[in-house]
Short mmCIF file of C-alpha atoms in Angstrom, two decimals:
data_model
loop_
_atom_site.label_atom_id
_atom_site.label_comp_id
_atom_site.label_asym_id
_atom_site.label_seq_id
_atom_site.Cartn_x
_atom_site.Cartn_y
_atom_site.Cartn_z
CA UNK A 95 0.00 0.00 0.00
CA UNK A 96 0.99 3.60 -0.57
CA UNK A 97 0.95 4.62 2.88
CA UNK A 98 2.55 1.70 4.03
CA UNK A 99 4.96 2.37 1.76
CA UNK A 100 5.39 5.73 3.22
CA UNK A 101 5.97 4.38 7.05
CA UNK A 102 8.73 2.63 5.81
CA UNK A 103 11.13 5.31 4.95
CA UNK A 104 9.21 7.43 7.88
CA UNK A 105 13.30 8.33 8.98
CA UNK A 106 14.46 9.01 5.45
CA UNK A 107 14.65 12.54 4.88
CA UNK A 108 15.65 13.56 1.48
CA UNK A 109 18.87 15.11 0.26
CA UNK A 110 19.30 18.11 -2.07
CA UNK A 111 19.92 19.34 -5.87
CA UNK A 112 21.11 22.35 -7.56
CA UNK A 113 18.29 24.99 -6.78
CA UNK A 114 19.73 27.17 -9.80
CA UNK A 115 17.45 30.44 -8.57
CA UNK A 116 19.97 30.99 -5.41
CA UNK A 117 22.84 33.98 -5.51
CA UNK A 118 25.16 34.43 -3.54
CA UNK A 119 23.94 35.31 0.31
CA UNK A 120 25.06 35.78 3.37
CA UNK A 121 26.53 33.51 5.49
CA UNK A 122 23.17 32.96 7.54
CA UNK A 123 20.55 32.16 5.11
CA UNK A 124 17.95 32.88 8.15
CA UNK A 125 18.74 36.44 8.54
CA UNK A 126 16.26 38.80 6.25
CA UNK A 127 18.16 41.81 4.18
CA UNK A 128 17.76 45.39 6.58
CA UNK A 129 15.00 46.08 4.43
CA UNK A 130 12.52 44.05 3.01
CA UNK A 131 13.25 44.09 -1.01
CA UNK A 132 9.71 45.98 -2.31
CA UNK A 133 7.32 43.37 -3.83
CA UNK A 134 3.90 41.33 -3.16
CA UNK A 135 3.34 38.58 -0.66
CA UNK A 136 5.13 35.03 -1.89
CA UNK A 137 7.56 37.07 -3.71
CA UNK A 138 11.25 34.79 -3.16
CA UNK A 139 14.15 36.37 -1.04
CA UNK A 140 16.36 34.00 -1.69
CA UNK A 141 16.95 30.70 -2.29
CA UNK A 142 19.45 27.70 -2.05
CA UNK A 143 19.95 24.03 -1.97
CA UNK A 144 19.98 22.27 0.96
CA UNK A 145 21.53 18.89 2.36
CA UNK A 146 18.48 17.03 4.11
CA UNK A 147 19.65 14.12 6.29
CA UNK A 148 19.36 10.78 3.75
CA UNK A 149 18.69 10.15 0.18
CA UNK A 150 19.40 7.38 -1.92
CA UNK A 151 21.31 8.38 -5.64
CA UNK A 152 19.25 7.82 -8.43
CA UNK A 153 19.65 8.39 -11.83
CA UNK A 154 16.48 10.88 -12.39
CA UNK A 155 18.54 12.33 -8.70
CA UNK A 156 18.35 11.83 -5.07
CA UNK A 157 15.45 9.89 -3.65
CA UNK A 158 12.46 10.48 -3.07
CA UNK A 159 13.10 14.31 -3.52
CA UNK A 160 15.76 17.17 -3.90
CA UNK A 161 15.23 20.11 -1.89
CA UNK A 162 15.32 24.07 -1.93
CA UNK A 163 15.86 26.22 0.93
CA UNK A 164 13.56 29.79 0.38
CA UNK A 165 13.00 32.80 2.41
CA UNK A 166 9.94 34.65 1.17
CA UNK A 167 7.63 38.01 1.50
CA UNK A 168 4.87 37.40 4.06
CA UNK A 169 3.22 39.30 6.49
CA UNK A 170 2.29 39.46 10.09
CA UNK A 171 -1.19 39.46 11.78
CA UNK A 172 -1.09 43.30 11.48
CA UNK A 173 -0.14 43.29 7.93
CA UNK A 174 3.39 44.37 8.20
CA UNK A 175 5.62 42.74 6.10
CA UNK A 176 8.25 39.91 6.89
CA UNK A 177 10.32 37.63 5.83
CA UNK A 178 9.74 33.76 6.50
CA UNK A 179 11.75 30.61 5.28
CA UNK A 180 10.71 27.38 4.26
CA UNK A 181 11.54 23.88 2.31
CA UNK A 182 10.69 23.18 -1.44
CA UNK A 183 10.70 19.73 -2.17
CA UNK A 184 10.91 18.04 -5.66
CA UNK A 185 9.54 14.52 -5.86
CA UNK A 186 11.76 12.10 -7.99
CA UNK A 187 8.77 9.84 -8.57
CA UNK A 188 6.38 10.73 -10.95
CA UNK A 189 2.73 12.26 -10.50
CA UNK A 190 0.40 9.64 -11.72
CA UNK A 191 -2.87 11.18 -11.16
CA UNK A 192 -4.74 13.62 -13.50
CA UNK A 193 -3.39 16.82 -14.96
CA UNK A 194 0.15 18.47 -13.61
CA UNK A 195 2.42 17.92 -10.35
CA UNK A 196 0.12 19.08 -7.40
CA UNK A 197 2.00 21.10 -4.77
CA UNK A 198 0.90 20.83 -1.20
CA UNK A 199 1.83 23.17 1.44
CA UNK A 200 2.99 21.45 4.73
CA UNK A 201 1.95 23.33 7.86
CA UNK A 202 4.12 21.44 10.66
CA UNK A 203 2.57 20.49 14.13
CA UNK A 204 4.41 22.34 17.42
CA UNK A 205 8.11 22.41 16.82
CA UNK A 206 8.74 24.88 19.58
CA UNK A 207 9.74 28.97 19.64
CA UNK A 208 13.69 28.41 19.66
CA UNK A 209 15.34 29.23 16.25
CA UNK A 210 16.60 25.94 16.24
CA UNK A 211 13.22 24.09 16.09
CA UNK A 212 12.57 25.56 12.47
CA UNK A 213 11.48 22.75 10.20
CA UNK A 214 13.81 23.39 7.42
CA UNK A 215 17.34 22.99 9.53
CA UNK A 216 15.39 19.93 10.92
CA UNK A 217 15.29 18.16 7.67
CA UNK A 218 18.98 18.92 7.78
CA UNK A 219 19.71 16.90 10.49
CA UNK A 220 16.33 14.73 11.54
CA UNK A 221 17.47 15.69 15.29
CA UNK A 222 18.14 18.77 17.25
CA UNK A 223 19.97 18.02 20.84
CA UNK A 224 21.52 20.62 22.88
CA UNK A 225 22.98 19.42 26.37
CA UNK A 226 21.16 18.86 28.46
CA UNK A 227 17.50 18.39 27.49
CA UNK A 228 16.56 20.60 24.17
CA UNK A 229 15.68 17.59 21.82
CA UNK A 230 13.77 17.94 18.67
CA UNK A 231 12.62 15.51 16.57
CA UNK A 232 11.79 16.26 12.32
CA UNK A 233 8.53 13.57 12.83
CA UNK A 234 6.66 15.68 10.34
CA UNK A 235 9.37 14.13 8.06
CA UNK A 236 6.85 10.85 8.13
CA UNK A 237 3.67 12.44 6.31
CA UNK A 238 5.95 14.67 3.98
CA UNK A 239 7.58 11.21 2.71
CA UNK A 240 4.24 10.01 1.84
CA UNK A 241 2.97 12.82 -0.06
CA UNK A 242 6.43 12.84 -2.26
CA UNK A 243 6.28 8.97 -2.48
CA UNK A 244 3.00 9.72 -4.77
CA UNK A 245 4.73 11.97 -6.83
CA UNK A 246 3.13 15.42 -4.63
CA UNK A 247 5.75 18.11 -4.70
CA UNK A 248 5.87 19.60 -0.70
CA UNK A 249 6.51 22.82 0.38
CA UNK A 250 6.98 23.18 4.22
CA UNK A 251 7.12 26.26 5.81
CA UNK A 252 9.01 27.52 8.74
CA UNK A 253 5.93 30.03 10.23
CA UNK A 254 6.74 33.50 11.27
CA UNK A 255 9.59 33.75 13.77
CA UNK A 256 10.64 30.23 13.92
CA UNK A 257 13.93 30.32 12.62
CA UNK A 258 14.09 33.96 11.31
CA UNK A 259 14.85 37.31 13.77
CA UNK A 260 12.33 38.09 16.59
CA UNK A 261 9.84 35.59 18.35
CA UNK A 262 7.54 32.79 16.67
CA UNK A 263 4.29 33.94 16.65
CA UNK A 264 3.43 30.59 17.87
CA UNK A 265 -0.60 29.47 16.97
CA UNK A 266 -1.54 33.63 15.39
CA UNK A 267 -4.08 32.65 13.36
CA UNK A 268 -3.36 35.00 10.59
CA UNK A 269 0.46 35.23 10.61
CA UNK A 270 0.35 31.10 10.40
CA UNK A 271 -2.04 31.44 7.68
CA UNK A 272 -0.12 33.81 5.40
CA UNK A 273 3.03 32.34 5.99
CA UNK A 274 1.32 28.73 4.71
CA UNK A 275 -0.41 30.75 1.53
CA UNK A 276 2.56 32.48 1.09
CA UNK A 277 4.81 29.57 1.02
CA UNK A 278 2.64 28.28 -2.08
CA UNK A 279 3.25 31.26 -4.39
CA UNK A 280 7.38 30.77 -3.39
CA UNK A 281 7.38 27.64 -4.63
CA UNK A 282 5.32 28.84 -7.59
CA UNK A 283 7.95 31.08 -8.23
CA UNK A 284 10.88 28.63 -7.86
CA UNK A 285 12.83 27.78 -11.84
CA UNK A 286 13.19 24.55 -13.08
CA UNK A 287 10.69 22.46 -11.33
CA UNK A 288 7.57 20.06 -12.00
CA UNK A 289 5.31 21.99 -10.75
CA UNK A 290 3.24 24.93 -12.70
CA UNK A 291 2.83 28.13 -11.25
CA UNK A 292 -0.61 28.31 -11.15
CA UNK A 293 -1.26 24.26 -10.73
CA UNK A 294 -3.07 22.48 -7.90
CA UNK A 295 -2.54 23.09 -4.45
CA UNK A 296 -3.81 21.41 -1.58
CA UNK A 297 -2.86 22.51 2.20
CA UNK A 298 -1.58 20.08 5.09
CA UNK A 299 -1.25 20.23 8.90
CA UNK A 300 -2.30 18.31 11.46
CA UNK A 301 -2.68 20.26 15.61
CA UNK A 302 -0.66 23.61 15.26
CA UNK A 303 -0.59 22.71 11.83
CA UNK A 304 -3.85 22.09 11.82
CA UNK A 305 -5.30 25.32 12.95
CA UNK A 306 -2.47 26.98 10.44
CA UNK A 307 -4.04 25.33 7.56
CA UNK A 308 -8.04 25.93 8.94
CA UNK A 309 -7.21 29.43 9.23
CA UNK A 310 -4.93 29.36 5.36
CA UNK A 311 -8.32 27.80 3.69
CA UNK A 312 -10.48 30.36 5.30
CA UNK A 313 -8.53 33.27 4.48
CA UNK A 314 -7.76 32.00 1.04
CA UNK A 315 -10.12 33.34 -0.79
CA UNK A 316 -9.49 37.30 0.13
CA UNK A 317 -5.60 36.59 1.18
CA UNK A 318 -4.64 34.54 -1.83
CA UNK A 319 -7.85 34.25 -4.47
CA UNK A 320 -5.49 32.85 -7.43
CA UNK A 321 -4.79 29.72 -5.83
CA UNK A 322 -6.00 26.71 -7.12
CA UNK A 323 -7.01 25.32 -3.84
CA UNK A 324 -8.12 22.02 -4.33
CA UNK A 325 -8.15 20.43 -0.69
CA UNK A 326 -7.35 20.69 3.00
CA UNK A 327 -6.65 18.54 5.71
CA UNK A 328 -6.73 19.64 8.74
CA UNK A 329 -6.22 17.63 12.14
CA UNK A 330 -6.83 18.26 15.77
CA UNK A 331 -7.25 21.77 14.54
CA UNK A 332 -6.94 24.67 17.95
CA UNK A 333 -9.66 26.59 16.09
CA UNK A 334 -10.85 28.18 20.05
CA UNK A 335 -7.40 28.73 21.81
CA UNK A 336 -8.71 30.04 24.74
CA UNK A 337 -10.31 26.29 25.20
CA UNK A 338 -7.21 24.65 24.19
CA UNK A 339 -4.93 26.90 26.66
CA UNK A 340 -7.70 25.39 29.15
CA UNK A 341 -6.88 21.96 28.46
CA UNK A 342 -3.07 22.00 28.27
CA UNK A 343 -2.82 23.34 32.16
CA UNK A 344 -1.77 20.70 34.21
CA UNK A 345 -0.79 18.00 31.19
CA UNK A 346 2.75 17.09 29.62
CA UNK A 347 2.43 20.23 27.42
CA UNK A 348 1.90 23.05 29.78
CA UNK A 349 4.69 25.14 28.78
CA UNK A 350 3.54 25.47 25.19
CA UNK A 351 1.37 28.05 27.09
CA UNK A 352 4.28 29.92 27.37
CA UNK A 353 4.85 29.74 23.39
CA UNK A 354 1.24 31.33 23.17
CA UNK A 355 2.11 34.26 25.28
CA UNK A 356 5.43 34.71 23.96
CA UNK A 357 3.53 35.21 20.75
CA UNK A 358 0.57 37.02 21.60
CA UNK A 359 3.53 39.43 23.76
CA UNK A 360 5.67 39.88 20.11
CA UNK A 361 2.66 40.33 17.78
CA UNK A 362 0.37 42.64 20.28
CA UNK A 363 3.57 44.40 22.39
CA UNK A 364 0.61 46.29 24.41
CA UNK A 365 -0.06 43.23 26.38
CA UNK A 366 2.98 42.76 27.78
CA UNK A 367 2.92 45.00 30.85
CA UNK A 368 -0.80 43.99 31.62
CA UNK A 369 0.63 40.13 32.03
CA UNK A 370 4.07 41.07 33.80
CA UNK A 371 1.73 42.22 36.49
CA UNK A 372 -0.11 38.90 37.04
CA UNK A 373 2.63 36.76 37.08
CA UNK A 374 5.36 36.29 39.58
CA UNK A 375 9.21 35.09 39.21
CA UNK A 376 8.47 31.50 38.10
CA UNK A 377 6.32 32.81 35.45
CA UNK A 378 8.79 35.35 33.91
CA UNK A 379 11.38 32.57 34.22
CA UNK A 380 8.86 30.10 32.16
CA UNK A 381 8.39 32.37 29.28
CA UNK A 382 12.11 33.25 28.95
CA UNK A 383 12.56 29.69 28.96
CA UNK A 384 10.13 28.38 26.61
CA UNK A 385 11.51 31.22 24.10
CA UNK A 386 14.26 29.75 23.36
CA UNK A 387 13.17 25.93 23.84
CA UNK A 388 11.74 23.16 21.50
CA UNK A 389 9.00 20.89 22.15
CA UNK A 390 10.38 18.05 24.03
CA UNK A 391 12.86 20.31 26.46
CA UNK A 392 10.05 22.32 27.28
CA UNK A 393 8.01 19.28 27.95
CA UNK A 394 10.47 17.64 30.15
CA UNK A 395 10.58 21.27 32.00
CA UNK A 396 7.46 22.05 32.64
CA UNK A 397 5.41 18.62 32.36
CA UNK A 398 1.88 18.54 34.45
CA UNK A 399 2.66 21.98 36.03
CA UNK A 400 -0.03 24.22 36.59
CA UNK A 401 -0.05 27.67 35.44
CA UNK A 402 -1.68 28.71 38.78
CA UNK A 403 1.90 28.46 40.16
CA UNK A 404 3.38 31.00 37.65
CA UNK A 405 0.44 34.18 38.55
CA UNK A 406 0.46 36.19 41.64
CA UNK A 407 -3.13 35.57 42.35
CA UNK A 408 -2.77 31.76 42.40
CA UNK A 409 -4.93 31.86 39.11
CA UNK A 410 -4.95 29.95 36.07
CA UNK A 411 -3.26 31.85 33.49
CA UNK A 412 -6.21 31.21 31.65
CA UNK A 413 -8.48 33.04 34.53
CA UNK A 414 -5.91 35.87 34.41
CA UNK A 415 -6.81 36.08 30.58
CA UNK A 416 -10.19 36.55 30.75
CA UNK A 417 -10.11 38.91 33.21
CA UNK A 418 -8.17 41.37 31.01
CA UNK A 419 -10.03 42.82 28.18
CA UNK A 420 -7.30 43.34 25.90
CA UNK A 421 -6.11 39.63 25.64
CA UNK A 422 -10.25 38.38 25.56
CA UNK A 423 -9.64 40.67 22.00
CA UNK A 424 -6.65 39.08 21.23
CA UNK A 425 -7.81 35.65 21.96
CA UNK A 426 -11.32 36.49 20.08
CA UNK A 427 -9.03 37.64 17.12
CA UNK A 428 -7.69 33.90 16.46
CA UNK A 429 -11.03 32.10 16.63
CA UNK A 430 -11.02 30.31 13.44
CA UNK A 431 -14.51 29.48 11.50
CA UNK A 432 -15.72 33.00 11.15
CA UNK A 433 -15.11 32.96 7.66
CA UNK A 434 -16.01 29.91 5.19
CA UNK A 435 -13.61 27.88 3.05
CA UNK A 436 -15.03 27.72 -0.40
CA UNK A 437 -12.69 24.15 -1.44
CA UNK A 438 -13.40 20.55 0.53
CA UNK A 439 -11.87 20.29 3.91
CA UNK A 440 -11.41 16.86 6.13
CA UNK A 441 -11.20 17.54 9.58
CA UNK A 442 -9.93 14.43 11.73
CA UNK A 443 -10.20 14.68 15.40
CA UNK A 444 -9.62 12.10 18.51
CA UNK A 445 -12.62 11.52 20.40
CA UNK A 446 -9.99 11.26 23.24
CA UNK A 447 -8.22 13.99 22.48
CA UNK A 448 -6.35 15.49 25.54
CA UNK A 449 -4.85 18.03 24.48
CA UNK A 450 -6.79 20.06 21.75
CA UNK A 451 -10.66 19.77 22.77
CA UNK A 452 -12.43 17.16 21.12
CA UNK A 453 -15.37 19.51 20.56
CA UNK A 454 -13.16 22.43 18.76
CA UNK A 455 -12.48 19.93 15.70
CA UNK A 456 -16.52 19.65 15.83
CA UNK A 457 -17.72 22.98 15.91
CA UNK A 458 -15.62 24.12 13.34
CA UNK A 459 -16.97 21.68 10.80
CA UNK A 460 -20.86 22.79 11.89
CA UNK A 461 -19.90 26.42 11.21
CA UNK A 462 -18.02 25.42 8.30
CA UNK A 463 -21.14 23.49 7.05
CA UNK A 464 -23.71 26.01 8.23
CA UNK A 465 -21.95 28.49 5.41
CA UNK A 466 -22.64 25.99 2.54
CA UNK A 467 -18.84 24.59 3.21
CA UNK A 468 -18.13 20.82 2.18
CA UNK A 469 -16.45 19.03 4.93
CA UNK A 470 -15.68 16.12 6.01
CA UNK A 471 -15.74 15.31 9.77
CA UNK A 472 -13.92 12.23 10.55
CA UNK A 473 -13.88 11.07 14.79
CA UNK A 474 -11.42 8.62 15.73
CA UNK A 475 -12.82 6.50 18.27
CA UNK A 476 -9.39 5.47 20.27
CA UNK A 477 -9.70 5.40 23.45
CA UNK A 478 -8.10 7.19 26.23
CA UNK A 479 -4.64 6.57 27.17
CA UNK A 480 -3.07 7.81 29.93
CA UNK A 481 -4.64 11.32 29.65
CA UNK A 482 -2.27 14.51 29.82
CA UNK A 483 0.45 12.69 28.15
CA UNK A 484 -0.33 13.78 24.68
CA UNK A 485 -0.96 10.02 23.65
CA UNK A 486 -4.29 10.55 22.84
CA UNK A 487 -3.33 13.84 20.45
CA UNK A 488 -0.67 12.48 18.75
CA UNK A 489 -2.29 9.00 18.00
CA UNK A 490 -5.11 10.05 15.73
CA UNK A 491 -2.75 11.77 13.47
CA UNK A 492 -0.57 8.26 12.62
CA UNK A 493 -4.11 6.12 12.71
CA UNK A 494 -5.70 8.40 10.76
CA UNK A 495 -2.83 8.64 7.91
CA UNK A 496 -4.31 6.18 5.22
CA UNK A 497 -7.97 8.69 5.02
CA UNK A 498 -5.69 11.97 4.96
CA UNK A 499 -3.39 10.88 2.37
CA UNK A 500 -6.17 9.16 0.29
CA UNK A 501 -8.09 12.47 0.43
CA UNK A 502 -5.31 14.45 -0.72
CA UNK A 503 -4.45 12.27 -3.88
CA UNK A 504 -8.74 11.99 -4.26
CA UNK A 505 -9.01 16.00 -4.86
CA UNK A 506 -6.00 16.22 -7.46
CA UNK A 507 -8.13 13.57 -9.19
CA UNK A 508 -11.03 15.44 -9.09
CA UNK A 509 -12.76 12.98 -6.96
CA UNK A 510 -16.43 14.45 -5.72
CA UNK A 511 -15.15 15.47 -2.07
CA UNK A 512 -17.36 13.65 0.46
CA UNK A 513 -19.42 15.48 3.04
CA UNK A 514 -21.10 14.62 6.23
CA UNK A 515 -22.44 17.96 6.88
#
């Protein structure tokens, strides 16, 4: 089977080609010119080959895929411009299915906020460690694989922040959807690959990444109308992340909390003072920490803490958030199903989910399908596993792996999309 196929080289992350559109740059790819070079969102920065981790030599090239480093034009939740990087990935195998090479854009699940965390120096090395505890994984490496292994060009993007100057705007609804939209129009723009530059897109993602792509097929239509958006899938999506910040207190993944302020703090700078005077030493010394951390050191850091230990009050953080106008606003702002997607989405989302509310995944497909959307709502049944461990959020994204992929390949071959609505 394809996607059997695809677990197989789950660890193989694929080397790179001659990406003929680079010139010559500075020494740190990840740091943006002084001033943004004038131009529309998607325009490329720069660009450059990159070494990923394994391939196998071929004589069409490396296998399954060569590779392209890019920093592109985006912009930020408040529409000022910045630059983001990303991955382009060129599938050695051929598309099969109808019509040209489709192109999906990868939005990656929680990485973490350190520069080191970014995707694209991830499929460098399949492993960031820093002594003692920072250790960082490139799983999203497994689903990527899959899509190339059917001949689907990738393009993965870093998000705002992560990797580049200043702070990731970790789960910003908007600056995670432009930087996914904007990631497809780079690779658009990209010479001497498969892929047309105005062919069939579909978007990707799967918890953080999940929300990024909700909120990127959504916001499509007036962000990025050209597209030809053919599909989304979108997992575990935090569409309500003042429910999800609810549910992550007191479980393995408290301290991505911290990446959520750190974010709202860089994107809205107003906030800041209001929150330094709610929380007390430990707090101040959680955010700086988690600033600089990836996913599994701030895990191991911060595991089942509550956040009622970082506030002066001895409140949630949560509490302390809806207590203060400004951040209700800010919170309000990244509610995603205001608007209505206007291509097929799938939505997959663990009954058991214990981490992102079960019942966020849900009501975003009935507002979806109250607009005239056509979604797909798909419940995995597992049950619950040691809840606050992140088992039962992380499981429904491998289980559910043979649907996702299968409704990917179904809408570049103009399959009818299904719909429960």
């Amino acid at each position: 089977m394809w996607w059997a196929a695809g677990l197989s080289v789950a660890a193989l992350v694929v080397s790179a080609a001659t990406a003929p559109f680079a010139a010559a740059e500075p020494a740190d790819f990840y740091t943006p010119p002084t001033e943004l070079p004038a131009g529309d969102n998607g325009d490329l920065i720069r660009s450059e080959p990159t070494p990923l981790l394994l391939s196998v030599p071929g004589s069409n090239g490396p296998w399954p895929a060569t590779a392209t480093k890019i920093m592109y034009r985006s912009e930020d939740a408040t529409g000022a411009p910045v630059a983001v990087t990303g991955t382009y990935l060129e599938p050695t195998n051929p598309w099969t299915g109808q019509g040209a090479r489709p192109l999906v854009a990868s939005a990656v699940g929680t990485h973490g906020q350190g520069d080191q965390c970014a995707p694209s120096k991830l499929f460098n090395t399949g492993l960031e460690y820093r002594f003692p505890t920072d250790v960082m994984v490139g799983y999203e490496s497994i689903w990527v694989n899959m899509l190339l292994l059917n001949g689907i060009a990738v393009v993965v993007t870093d998000y705002d922040g992560l990797g580049t100057p200043g702070d990731h705007t970790y789960v910003n609804r908007a600056a995670e959807a432009h930087a996914v939209l904007d990631s497809v129009r780079a690779a658009q723009q990209l010479p001497n690959t498969s892929i047309p530059d105005n062919g069939p897109v579909g978007l990707w993602g799967y918890s953080q990444g999940g929300g990024a792509a909700a909120a990127a097929t959504e916001l499509k239509p007036s962000y990025a109308p050209e597209l030809d958006l053919k599909g989304t899938y979108a997992g575990a999506p935090p569409a309500d992340l003042e429910a999800t910040l609810k549910q992550i207190d007191g479980t393995f993944l408290t301290g991505l909390i911290g990446y959520a302020l750190n974010g709202i703090v860089a994107q809205y700078p107003d906030v800041e003072p209001l929150l330094d005077a709610e929380i007390n030493d430990r707090g101040r010394a959680m955010l700086a920490a988690t600033k600089n951390q990836c996913v599994g050191e701030t895990g191991l850091q911060f595991a089942f803490q509550k956040t009622s230990e970082f506030t002066k009050s001895g409140e949630s953080l949560s509490v302390v958030l809806d207590r203060l106008p400004v951040a209700q606003g800010i919170l309000a702002e990244q509610k995603i199903g205001n608007l209505t997607p206007t291509s097929p989405v799938l939505i997959q989302h663990g009954r058991a989910d214990d981490i992102v509310p079960f019942g966020q995944g849900q009501e975003l497909a009935r507002e979806w399908c109250s607009n005239g959307a056509t979604v797909q709502f798909s419940v995995n049944e597992l049950p619950s596993v040691a809840p606050g461990v992140a088992l039962g959020h992380l499981a429904p994204y491998i289980t559910g792996t043979p649907e996702s992929i299968g409704y990917m390949i179904d809408r570049f071959n103009n399959v009818p999309a299904p719909s429960n609505c």
